[in-house]
Coordinates of C-alpha atoms in Angstrom, one line a residue:
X1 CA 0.0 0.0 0.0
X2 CA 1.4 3.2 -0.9
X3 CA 2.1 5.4 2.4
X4 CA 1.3 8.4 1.4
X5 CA -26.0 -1.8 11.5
X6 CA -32.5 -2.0 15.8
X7 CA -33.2 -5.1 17.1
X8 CA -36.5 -5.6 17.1
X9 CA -38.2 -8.5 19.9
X10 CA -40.5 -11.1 17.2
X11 CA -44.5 -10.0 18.2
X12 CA -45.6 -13.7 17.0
X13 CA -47.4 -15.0 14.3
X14 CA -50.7 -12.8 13.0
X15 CA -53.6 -14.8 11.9
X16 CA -55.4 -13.4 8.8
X17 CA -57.8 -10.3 8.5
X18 CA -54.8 -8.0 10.5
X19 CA -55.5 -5.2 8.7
X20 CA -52.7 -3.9 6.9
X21 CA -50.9 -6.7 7.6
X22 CA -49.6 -9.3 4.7
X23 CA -48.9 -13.1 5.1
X24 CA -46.3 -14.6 3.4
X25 CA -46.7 -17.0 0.8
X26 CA -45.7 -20.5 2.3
X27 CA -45.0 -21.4 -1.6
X28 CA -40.9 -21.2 -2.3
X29 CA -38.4 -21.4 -4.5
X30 CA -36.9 -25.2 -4.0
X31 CA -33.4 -23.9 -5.4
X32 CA -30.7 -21.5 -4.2
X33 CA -30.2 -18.4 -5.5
X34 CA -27.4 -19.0 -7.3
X35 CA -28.0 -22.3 -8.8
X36 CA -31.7 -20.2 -9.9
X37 CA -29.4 -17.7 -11.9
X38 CA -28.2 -20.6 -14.1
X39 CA -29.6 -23.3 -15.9
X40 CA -32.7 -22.2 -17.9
X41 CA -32.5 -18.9 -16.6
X42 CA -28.5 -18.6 -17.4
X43 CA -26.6 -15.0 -17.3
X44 CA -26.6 -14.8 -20.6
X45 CA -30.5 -15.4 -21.3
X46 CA -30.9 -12.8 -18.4
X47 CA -28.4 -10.7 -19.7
X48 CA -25.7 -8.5 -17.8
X49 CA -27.4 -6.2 -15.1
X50 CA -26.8 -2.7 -15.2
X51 CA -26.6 -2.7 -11.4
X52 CA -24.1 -6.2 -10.1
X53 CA -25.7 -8.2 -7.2
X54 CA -22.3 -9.0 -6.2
X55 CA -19.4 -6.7 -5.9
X56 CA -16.9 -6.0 -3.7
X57 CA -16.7 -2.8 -2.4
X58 CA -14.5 -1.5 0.4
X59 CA -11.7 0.5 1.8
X60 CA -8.5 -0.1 3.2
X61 CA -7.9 1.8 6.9
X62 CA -4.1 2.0 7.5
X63 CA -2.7 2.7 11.0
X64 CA 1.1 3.0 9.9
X65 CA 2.0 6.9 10.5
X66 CA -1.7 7.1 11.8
X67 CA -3.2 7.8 7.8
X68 CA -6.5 6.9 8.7
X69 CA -6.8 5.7 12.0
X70 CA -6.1 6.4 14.9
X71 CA -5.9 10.3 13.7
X72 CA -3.1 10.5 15.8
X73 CA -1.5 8.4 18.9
X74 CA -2.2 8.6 22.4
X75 CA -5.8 9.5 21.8
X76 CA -7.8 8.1 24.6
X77 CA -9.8 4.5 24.5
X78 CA -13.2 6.1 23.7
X79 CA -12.2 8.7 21.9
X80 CA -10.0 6.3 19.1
X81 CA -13.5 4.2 19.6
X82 CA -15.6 7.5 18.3
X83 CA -13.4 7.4 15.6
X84 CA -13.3 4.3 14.5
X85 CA -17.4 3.8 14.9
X86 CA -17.4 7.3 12.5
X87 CA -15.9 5.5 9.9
X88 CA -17.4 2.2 9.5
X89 CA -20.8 4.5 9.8
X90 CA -19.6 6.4 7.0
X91 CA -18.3 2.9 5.0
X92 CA -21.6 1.6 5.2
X93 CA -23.1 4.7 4.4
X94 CA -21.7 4.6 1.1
X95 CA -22.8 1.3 0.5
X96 CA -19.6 -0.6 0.7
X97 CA -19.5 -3.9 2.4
X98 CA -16.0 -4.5 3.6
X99 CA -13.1 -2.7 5.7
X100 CA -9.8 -3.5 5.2
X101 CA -7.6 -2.6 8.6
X102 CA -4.3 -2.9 8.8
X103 CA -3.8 -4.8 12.5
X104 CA -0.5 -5.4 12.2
X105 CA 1.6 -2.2 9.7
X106 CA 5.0 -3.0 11.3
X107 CA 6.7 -5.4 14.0
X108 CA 3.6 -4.6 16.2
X109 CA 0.3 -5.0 16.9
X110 CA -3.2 -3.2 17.3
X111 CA -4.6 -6.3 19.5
X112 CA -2.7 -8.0 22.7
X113 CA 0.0 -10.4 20.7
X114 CA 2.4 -13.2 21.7
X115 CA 4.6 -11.8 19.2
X116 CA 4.5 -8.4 18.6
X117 CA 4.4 -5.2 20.5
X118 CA 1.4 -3.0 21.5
X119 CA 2.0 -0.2 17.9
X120 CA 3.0 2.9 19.0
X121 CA 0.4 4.6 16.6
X122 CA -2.4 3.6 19.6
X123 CA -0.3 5.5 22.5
X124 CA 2.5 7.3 21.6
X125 CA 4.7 4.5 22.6
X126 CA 5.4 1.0 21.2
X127 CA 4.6 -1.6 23.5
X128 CA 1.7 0.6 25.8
X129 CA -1.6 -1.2 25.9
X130 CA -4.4 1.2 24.5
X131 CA -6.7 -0.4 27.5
X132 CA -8.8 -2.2 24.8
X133 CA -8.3 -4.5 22.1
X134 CA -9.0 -2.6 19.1
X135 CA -9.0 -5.5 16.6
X136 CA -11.8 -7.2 19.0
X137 CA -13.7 -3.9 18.8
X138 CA -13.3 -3.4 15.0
X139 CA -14.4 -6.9 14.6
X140 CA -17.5 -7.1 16.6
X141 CA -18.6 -3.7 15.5
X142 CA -18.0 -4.3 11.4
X143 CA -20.1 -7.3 12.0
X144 CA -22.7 -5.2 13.4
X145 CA -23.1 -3.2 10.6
X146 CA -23.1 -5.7 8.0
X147 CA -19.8 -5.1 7.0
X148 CA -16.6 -7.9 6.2
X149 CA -13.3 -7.1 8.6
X150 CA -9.9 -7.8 6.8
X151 CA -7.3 -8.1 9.0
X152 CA -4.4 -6.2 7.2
X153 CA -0.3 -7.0 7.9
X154 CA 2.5 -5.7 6.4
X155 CA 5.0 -9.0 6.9
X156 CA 8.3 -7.5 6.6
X157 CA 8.4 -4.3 7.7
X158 CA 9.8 -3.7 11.6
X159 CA 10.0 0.0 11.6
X160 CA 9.8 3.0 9.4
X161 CA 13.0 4.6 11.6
X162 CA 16.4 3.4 11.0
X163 CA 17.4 2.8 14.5
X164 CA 16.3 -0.5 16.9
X165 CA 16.3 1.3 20.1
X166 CA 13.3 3.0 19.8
X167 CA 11.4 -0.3 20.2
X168 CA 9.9 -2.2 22.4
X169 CA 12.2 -4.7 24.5
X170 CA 9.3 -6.8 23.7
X171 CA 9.9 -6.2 20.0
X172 CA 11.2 -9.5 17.9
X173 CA 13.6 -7.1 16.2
X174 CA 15.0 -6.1 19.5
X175 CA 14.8 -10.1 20.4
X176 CA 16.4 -11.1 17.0
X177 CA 18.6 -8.2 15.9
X178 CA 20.1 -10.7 13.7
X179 CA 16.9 -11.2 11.3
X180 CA 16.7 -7.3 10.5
X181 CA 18.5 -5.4 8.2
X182 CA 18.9 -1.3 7.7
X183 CA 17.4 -0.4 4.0
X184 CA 16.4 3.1 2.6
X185 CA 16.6 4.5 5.9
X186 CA 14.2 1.6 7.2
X187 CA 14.2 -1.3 9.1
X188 CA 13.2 -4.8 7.5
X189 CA 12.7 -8.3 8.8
X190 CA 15.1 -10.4 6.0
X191 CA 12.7 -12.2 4.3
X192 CA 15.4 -15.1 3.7
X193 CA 15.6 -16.2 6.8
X194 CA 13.4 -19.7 8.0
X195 CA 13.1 -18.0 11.9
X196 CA 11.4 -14.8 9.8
X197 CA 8.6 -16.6 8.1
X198 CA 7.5 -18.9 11.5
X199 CA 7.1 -15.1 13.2
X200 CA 4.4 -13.9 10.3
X201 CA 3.4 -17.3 10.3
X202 CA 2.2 -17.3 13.9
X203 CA 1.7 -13.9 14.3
X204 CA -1.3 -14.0 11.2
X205 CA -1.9 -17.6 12.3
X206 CA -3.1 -16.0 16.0
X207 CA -5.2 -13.9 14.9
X208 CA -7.2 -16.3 12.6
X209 CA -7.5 -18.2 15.9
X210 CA -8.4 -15.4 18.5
X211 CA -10.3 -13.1 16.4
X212 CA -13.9 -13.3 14.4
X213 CA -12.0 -11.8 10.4
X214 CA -13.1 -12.7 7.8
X215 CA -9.6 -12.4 6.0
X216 CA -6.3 -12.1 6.3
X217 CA -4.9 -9.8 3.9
X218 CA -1.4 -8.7 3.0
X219 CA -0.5 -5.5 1.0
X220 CA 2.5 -4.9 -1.9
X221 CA 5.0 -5.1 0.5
X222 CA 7.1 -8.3 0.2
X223 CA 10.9 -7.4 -0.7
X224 CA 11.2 -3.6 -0.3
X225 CA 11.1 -1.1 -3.3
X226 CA 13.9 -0.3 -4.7
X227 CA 16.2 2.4 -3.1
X228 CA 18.7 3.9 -6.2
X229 CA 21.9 3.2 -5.8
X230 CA 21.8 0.5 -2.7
X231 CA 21.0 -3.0 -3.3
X232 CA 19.1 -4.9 -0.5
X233 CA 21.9 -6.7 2.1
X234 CA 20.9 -10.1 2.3
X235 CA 23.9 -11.9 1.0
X236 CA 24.7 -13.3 4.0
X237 CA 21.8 -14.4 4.0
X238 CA 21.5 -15.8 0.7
X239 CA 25.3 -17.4 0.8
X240 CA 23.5 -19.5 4.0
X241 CA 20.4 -21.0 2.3
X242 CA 20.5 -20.0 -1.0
X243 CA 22.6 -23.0 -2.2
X244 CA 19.9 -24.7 -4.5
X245 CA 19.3 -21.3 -6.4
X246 CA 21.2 -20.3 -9.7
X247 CA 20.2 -17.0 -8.5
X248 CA 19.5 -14.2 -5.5
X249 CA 16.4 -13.1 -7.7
X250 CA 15.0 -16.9 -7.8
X251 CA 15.8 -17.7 -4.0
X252 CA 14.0 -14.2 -3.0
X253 CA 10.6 -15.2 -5.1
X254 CA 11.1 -18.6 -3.6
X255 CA 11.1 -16.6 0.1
X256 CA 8.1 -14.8 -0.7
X257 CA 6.3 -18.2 -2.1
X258 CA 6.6 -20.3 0.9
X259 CA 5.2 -17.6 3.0
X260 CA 2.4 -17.1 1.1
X261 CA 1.7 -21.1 0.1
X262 CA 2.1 -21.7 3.8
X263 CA -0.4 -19.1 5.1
X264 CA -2.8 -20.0 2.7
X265 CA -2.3 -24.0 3.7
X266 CA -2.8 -22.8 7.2
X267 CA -5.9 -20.4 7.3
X268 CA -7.7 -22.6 4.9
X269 CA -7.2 -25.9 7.5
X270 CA -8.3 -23.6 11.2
X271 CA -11.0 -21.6 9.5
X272 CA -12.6 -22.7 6.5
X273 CA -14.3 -19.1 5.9
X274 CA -11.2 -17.1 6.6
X275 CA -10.2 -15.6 3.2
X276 CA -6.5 -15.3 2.1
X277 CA -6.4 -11.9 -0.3
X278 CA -3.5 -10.0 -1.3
X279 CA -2.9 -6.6 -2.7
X280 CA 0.2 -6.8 -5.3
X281 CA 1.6 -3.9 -7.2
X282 CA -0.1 -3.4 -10.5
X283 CA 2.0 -4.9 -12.8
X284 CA 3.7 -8.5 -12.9
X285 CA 6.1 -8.2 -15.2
X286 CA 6.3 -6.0 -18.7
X287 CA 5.8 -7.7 -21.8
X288 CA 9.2 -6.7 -22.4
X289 CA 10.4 -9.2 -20.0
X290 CA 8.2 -11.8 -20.6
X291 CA 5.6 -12.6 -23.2
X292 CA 3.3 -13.7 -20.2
X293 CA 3.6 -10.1 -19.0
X294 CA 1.2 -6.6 -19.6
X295 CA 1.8 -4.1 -22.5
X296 CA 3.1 -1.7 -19.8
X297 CA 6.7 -0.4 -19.1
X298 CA 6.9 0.3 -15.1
X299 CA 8.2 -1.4 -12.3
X300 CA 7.6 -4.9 -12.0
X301 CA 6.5 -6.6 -8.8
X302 CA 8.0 -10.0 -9.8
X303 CA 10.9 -8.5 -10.7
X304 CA 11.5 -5.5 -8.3
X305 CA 9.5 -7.0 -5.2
X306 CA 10.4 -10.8 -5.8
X307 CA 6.7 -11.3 -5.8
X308 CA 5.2 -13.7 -8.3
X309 CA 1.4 -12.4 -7.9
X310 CA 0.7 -14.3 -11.4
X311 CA 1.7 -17.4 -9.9
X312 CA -0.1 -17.1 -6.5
X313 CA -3.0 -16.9 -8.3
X314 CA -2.4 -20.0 -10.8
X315 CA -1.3 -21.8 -7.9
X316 CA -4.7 -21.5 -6.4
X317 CA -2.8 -19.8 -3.1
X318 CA -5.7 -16.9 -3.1
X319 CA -9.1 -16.3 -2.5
X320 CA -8.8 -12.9 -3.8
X321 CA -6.2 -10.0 -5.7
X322 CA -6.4 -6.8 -5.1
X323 CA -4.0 -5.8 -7.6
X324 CA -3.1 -1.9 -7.3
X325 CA -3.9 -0.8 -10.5
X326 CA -3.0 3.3 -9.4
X327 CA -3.2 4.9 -13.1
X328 CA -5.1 6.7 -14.9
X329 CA -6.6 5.6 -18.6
X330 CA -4.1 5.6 -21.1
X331 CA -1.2 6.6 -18.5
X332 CA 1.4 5.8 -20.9
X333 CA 3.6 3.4 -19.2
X334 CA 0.6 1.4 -17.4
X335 CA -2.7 2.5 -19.0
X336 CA -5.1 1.1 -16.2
X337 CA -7.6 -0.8 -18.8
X338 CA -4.6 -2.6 -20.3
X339 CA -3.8 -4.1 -16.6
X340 CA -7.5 -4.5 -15.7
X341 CA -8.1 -6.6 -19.3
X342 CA -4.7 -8.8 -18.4
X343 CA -5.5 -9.2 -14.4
X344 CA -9.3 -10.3 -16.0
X345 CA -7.4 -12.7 -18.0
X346 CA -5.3 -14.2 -15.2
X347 CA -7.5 -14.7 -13.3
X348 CA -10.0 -16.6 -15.4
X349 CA -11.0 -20.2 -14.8
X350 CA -8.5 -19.8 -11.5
X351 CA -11.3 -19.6 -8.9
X352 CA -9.5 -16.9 -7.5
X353 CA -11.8 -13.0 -7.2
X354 CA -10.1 -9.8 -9.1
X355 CA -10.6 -6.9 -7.1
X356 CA -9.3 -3.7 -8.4
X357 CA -7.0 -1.6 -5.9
X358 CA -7.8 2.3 -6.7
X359 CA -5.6 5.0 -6.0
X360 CA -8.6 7.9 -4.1
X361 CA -5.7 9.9 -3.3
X362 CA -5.1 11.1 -6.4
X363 CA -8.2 12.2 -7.0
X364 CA -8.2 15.9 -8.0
X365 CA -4.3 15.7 -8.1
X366 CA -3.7 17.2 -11.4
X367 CA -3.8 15.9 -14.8
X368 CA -6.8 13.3 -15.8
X369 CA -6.9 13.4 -12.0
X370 CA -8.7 16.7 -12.1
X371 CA -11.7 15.2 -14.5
X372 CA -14.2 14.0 -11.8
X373 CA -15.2 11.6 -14.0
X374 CA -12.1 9.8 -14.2
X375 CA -12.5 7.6 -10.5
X376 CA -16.1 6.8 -11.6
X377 CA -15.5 5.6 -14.8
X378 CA -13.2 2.6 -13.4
X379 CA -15.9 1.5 -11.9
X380 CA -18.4 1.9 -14.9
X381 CA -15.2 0.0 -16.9
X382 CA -14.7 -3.1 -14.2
X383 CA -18.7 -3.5 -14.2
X384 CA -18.0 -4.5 -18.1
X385 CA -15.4 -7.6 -17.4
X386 CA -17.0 -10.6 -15.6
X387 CA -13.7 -11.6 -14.3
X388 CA -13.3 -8.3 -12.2
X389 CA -15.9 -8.4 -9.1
X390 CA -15.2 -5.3 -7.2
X391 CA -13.3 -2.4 -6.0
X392 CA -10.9 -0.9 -3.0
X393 CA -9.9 2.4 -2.4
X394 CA -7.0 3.9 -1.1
X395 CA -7.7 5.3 1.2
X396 CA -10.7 5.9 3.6
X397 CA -9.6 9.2 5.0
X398 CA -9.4 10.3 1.1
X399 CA -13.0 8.8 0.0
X400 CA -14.0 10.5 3.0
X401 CA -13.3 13.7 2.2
X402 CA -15.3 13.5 -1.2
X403 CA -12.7 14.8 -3.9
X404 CA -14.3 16.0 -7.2
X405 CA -17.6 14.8 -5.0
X406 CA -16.2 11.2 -5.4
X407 CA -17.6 10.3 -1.9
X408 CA -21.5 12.0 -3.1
X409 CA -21.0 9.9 -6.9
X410 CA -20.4 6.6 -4.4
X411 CA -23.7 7.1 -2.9
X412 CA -26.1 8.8 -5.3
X413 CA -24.9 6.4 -8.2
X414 CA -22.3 4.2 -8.1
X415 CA -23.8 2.6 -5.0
X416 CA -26.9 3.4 -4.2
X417 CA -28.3 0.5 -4.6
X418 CA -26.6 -2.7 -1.9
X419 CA -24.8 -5.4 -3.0
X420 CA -24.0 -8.9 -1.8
X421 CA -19.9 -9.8 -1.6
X422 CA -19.3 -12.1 -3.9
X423 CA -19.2 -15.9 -2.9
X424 CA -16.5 -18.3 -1.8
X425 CA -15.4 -20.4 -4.8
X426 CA -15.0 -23.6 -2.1
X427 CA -17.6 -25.3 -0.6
X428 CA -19.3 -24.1 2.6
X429 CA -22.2 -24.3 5.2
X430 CA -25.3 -24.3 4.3
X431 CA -27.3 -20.7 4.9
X432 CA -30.5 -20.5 7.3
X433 CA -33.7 -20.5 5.5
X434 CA -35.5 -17.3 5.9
X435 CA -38.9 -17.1 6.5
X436 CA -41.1 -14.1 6.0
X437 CA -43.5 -13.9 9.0
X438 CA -45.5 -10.3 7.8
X439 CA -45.4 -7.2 5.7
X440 CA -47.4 -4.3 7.6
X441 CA -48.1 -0.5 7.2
X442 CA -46.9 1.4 10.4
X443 CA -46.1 5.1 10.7
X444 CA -42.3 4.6 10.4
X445 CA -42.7 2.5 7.1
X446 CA -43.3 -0.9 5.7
X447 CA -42.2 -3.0 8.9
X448 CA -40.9 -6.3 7.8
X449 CA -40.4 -9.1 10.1
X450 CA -38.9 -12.8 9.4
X451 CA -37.3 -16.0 11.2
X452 CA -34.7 -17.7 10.7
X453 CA -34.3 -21.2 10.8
X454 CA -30.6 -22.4 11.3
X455 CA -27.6 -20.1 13.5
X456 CA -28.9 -17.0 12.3
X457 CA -25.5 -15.6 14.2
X458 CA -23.5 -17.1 11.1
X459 CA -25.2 -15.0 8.2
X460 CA -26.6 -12.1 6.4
X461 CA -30.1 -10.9 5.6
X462 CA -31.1 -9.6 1.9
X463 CA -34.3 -7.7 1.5
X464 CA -35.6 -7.9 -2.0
X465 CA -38.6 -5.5 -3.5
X466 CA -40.0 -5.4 -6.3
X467 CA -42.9 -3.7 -8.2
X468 CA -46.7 -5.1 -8.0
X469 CA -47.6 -8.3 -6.7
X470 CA -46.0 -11.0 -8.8
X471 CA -43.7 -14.6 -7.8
X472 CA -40.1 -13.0 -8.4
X473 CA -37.9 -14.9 -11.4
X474 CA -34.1 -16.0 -11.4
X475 CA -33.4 -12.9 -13.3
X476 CA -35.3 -10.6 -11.2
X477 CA -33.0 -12.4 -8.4
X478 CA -29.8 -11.2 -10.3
X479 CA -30.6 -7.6 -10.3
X480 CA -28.8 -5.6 -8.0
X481 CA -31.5 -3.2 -8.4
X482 CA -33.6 -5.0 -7.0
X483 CA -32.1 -5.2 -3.1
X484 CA -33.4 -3.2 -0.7
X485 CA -31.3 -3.7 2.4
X486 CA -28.7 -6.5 3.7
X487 CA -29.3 -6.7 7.2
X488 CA -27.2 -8.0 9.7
X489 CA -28.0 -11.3 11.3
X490 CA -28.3 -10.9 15.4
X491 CA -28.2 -13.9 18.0
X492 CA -32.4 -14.0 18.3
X493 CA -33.6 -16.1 15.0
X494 CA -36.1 -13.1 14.5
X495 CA -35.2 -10.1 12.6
X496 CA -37.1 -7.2 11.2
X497 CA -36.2 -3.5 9.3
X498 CA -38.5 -0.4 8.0
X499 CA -38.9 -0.2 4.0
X500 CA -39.1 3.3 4.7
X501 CA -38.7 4.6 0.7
X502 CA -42.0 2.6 -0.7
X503 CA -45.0 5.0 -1.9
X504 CA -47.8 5.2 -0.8
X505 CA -50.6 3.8 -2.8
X506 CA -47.8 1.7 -4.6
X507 CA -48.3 -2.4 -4.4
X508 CA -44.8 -3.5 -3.6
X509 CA -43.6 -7.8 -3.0
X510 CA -40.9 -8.5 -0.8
X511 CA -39.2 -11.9 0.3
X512 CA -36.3 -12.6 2.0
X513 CA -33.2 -14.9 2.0
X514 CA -30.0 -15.8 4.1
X515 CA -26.1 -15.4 2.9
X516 CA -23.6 -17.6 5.1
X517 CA -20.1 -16.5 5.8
X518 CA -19.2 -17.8 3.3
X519 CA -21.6 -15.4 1.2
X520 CA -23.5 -18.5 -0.5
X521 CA -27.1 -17.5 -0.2
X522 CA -30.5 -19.4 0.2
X523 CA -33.6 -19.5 -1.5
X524 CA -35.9 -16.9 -0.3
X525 CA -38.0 -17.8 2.2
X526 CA -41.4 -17.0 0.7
X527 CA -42.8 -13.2 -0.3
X528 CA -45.1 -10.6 1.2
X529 CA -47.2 -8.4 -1.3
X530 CA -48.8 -5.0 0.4
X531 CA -50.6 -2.0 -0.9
X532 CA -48.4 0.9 0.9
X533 CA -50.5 3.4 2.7

């Protein structure tokens, strides 16, 4: 990454004659939603919907140099709580589904770690508890908004100053002085040594085991950008276990691989919902280099960062890429629809989601920056390629504070209407079955209350609506338009929300299904049709 959700109590069944009150139809669909959208009623026959169902949308929130959050360090517990709150409030607002926090943004730690240090971005001072565990706060509260927490780590990093002693004694730098190295004026863990990757390994691995994420995620920072004129000093190192290797730049991709091949073995076998994603550098390698490789003419992450993103995501090592795609269109030496067209490519037939990493702090930065069309129409241009399922932004802080009116386009327009995150390739749990108990008139709105049957705890609630009083087909099911609300699942297998947008005198029929965490969703439960008054 570049530095720079009332509960309602259930009031019981209503027998007929209630007035204003609408039963649902005990008639349901007998497949799930996404086998419905095939078959006879394929995506083709339904054709492409302007609005996707499914789309990742979401922001990363980085802690290192306090970007995004904490504002600053040694705010006090409630008030880095207020803050925190204000942006998931504001995430969800926008109609985004998922945070992506960075937990871990050096050798350190925003939770209580075995490993690592309290961060000094919390307090002021590395190793100083905050007096709360912020990951445990940004978990339950995500959750409670409907929103996905990715737990973000930068694996190599130890420090953004060039000097050990100011960290913690509890520090594994200050433990191991041997494993770090001094690079650009920074401090790195060396990424060849065996002792480095069992520290990420349980430090990632802990969290997956303490902590409700829903995915681990790791940014572009494997092997350290380039610093001119200074090569990276790992030949120690390299003389030690590099042996096998005809050369450094091999043995340092071979470094990065067993870290990600072994995180991705273990999340997958203690959590089989916990998503691996990672956020590469935009371009894999030039076609220049290789024929494999992007019309482009920039840095290269396999080349420059020892990072073989293309080969992560053949090896079937990822759930997701983010891959930072930080240009403009037709940016001369990486045009971002040439890299969007070739990550769609890579990632076809892999099983693996393309997400496309988008650079909001350049917005209104000069150039095609300055057209406030030119952040919106990425979006408009990923909706086109099935292969591409979402976006991220870079960062919060800068969506937040709506350059060009990016932030009023994400909500007016781009995302006004919800959308379901797009579903785990692997197989999972089966989702609750929803079912709709009423549809009623009440001051406040359309008041619609259902049950679950299942662990309602484990899922997601979509609200459908449509126009007039019809039996809903698989296309209709497809529509992103057609979503009202995703609603949180609580701990009670009753849940309700207010429709508070329908017209009066309008006939309007809803129905209801369940997503599981592992965002495969039900059929709906049954449908309630009511004349709004």
């Amino acid at each position: 990454m570049q530095d720079a959700i009332s509960r309602r109590g259930f009031l019981g069944l209503a027998g007929g004659g209630v007035a204003g009150l609408a039963l649902y139809d005990l008639a349901a669909w007998q497949k799930p939603v996404e086998a419905a959208s095939g078959g006879s009623a394929s995506p083709e026959r339904c054709g492409r919907p302007e609005v996707p169902k499914r789309e990742f949308r979401a922001v990363w929130v980085a802690s290192v140099s306090n970007i995004d959050w904490p504002s600053r360090p040694g705010l006090p517990a409630r008030r880095q709580k207020r803050e925190l709150l204000d942006i998931l409030d504001a995430v969800r607002s926008l109609g985004m589904n998922a945070v992506i926090l960075q937990v871990r943004p050096a050798a350190d730690a925003l939770y209580p770690s075995r490993y690592a240090p309290w961060s000094s971005y919390l307090t002021g001072r590395q190793g100083r508890s905050p007096g709360y565990d912020p990951l445990a706060f940004a978990v339950e509260e995500a959750h409670r908004r409907g929103l996905e927490l990715h737990a973000w780590f930068n694996p190599y990093r130890v420090s953004t100053g060039s000097s050990l002693r100011g960290l913690s004694p509890r520090s594994p730098a200050r433990e191991h002085p041997g494993w770090v190295v001094r690079y650009g004026g920074r401090l790195y863990f060396d990424p060849g040594i065996p002792g480095v990757r069992r520290l990420i390994e349980r430090s990632v691995m802990e969290v997956v085991g303490r902590y409700d994420v829903d995915a681990v995620h790791l940014d572009d920072y494997f092997y350290p950008y380039p610093v001119s004129g200074e090569g990276f000093p790992d030949g120690g190192t390299f003389r030690r276990y590099g042996g096998r290797f005809r050369s450094k730049a091999a043995w340092r991709r071979n470094n990065v691989d067993l870290l990600v091949g072994g995180l991705s073995r273990q999340i997958k076998r203690k959590k089989r919902y916990v998503k691996f994603g990672i956020s590469p550098f935009g371009i894999w390698r030039n076609r220049s280099e290789d024929p494999r490789g992007s019309a482009t003419s920039g840095l290269s992450s396999y080349d420059d960062l020892y990072a073989d993103s293309r080969g992560w995501v053949r090896r079937g090592w990822l759930d997701y890429v983010v891959p930072q795609v930080y240009w403009n269109f037709g940016y001369g030496p990486a045009p971002y629809e040439v890299l969007v067209r070739w990550w769609a490519e890579q990632v076809r037939g892999r099983g693996v989601e393309l997400y496309i990493g988008q650079a909001a702090y350049k917005i209104g930065s000069g150039g095609a920056w300055d057209d406030p069309n030119e952040m919106p129409s990425h979006v408009r241009f990923d909706r086109r390629y099935p292969g591409v399922r979402g976006d991220v932004y870079f960062s919060v802080s800068d969506v937040l504070k709506n350059p060009l009116g990016f932030r009023g386009r994400l909500a007016r327009d781009l995302y006004r209407h919800p959308a379901l995150i797009p579903a785990m390739r692997r197989p999972g749990g089966a989702p609750p079955h929803p079912v709709l108990l009423r549809a009623r008139n009440t001051r406040r709105g359309v008041l619609l209350e259902w049950h679950a049957r299942g662990r309602p705890d484990d899922a997601l609630y979509v609200v459908y609506r449509f126009g007039g009083a019809r039996r809903p087909g698989a296309c209709d099911l497809r529509d992103g338009r057609n979503i009202l609300k995703v609603v949180p699942a609580g701990r009670s297998g009753t849940r309700s929300c207010f429709d508070r947008t329908a017209r009066p005198g309008r006939r309007y029929t809803y129905c209801v299904s369940a997503v599981d965490r592992l965002h495969h969703e039900s059929p709906p439960g049954g449908r309630a049709v009511i004349t709004v008054r």
